[in-house]
Short mmCIF file of C-alpha atoms in Angstrom, two decimals:
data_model
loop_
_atom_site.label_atom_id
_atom_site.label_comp_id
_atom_site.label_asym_id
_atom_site.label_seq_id
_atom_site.Cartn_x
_atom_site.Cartn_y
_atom_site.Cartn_z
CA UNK Y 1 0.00 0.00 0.00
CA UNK Y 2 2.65 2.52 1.25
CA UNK Y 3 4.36 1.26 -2.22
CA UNK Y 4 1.26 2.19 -4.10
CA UNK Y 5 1.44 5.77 -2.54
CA UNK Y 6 4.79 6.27 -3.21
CA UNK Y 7 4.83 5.61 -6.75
CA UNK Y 8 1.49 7.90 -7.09
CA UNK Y 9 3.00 10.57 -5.29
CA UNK Y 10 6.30 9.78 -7.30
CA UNK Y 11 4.15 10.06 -10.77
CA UNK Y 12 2.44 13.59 -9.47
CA UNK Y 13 5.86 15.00 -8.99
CA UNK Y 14 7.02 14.07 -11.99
CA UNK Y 15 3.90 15.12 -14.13
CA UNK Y 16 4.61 18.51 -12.22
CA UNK Y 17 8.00 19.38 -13.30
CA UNK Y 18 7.65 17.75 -16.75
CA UNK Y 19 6.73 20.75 -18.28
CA UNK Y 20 9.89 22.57 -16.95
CA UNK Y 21 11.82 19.97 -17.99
CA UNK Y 22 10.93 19.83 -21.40
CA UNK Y 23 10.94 23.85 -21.93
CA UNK Y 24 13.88 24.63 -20.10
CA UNK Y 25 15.96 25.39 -22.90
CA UNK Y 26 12.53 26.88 -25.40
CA UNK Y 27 14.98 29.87 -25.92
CA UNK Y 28 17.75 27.58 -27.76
CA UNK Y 29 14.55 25.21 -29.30
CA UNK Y 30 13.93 25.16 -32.85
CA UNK Y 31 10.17 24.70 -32.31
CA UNK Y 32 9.39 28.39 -32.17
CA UNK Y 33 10.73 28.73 -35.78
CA UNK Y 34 9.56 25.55 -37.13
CA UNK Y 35 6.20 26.78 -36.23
CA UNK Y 36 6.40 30.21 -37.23
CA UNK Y 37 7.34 28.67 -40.52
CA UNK Y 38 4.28 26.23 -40.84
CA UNK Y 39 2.08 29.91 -40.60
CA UNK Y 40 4.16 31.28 -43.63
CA UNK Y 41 4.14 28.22 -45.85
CA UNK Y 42 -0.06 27.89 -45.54
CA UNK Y 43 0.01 32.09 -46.44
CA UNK Y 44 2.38 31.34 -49.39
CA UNK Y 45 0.79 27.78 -50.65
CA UNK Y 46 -2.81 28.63 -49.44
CA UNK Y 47 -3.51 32.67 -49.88
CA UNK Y 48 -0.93 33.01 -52.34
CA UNK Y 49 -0.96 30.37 -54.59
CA UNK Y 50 2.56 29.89 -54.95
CA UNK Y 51 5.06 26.56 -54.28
CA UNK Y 52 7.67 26.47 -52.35
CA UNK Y 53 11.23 25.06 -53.34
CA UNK Y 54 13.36 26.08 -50.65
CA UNK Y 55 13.27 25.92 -46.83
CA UNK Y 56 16.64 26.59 -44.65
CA UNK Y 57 16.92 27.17 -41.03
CA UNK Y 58 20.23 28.78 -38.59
CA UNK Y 59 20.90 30.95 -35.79
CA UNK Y 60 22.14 34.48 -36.72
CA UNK Y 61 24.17 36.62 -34.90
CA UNK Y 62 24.89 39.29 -37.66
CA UNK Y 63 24.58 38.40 -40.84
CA UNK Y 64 24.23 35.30 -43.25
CA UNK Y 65 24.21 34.62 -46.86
CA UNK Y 66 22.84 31.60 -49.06
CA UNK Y 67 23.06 31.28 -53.00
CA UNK Y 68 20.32 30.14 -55.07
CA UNK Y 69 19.86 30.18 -59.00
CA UNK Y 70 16.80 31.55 -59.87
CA UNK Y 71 15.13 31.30 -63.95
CA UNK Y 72 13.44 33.73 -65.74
CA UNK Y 73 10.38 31.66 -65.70
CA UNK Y 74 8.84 32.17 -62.39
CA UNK Y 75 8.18 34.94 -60.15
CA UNK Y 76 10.01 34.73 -56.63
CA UNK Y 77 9.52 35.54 -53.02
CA UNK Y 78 11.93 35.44 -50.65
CA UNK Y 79 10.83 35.27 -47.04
CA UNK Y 80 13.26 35.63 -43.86
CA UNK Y 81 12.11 35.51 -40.66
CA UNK Y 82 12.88 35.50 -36.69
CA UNK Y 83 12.02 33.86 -33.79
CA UNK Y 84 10.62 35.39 -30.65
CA UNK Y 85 14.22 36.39 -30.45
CA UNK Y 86 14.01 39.51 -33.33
CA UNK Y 87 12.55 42.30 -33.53
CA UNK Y 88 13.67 43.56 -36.92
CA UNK Y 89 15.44 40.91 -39.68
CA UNK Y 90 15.94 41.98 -43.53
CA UNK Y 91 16.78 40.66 -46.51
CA UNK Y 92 18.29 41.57 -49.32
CA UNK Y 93 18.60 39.70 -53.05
CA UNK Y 94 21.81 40.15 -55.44
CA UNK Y 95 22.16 38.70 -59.10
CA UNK Y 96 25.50 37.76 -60.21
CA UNK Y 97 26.60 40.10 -63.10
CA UNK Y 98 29.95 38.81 -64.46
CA UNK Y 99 31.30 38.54 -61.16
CA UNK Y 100 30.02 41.44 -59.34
CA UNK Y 101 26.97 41.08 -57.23
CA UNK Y 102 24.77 43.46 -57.58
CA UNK Y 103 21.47 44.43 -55.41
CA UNK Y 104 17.95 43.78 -57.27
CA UNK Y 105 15.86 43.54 -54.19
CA UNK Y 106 15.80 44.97 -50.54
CA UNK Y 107 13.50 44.50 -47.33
CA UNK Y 108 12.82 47.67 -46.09
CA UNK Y 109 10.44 47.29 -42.83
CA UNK Y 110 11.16 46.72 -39.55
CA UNK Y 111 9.75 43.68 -38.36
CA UNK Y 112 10.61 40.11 -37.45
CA UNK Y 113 9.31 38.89 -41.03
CA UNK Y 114 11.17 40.30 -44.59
CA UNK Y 115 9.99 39.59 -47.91
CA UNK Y 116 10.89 40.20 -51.01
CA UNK Y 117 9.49 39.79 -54.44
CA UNK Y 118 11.55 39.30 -57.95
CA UNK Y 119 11.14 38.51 -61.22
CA UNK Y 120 14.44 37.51 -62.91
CA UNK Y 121 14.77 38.51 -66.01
CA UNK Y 122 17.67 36.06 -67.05
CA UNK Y 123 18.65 32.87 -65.50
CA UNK Y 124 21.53 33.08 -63.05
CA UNK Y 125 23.16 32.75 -59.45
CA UNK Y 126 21.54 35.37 -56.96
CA UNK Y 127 23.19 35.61 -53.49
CA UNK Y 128 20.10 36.27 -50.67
CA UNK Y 129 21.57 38.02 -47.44
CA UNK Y 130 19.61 37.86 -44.41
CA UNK Y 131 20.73 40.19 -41.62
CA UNK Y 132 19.86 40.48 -37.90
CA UNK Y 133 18.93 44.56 -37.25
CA UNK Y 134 17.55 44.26 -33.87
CA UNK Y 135 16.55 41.62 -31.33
CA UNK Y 136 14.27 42.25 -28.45
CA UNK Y 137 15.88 43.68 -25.15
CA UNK Y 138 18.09 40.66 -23.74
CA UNK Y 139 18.83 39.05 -26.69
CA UNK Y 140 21.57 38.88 -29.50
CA UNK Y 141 21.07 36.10 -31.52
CA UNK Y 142 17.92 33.85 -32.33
CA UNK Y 143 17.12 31.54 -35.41
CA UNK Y 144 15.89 32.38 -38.64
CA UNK Y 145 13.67 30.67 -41.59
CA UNK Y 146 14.42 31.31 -45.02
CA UNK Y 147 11.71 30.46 -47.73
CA UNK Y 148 12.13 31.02 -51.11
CA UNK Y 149 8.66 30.08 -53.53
CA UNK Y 150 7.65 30.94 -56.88
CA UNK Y 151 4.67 31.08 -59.00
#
């Protein structure tokens, strides 16, 4: 009987800290992102009618950069994002002109979410920098999303 208590009690404890346990570290999770994402791929697939083809995820500090080439075919957004972390991210797009990159496309709010919209109008490598601004008060680095779709 005493046994039987014991292990009840035992299970009510547990059951009571689980939830610490398991979001102790929710500031270095990936689940924030992950389902900040899921909200922007239903407004891109759903409301906007478009597909996506690329998804990346990192932590950012300062400043990273991905290449991608994009065709002349399609219509492009490009979609970078913070966690809980930011409070301003951009994103900027550059096409590779015989060597030299040059800007086509620039975020220019300040929010947590930059997008960007292109239409290529030749086939080639285009470098997509996404840069912390600003992160809420205690914080200097977070992770972002990157989505790229087209039409």
């Amino acid at each position: 009987m005493l046994f039987m208590f014991m292990k009840k009690y035992l299970f009510s404890i547990l059951l009571a800290i689980l939830p610490y346990v398991i979001f102790a570290n929710y500031s270095t999770s990936m689940f924030p992102i992950i389902n900040k994402s899921e909200e922007i791929v239903r407004l891109i697939e759903d409301d906007w009618g478009m597909e996506v083809v690329r998804m990346e995820y990192d932590i950012l500090r300062t400043t990273k950069t991905t290449m991608r080439t994009l065709t002349n075919e399609y219509t492009y957004v490009v979609v970078a994002f913070g966690d809980f972390r930011f409070r301003d991210i951009d994103v900027k797009v550059y096409k590779n002109v015989y060597g030299e990159w040059q800007l086509v496309e620039k975020d220019a709010d300040s929010s947590a979410i930059a997008a960007v919209s292109l239409t290529p109008t030749q086939t080639c490598e285009y470098l997509i920098e996404i840069s912390a601004f600003s992160f809420e008060s205690g914080y200097e680095v977070g992770h972002y999303g990157l989505i790229i779709a087209h039409e």
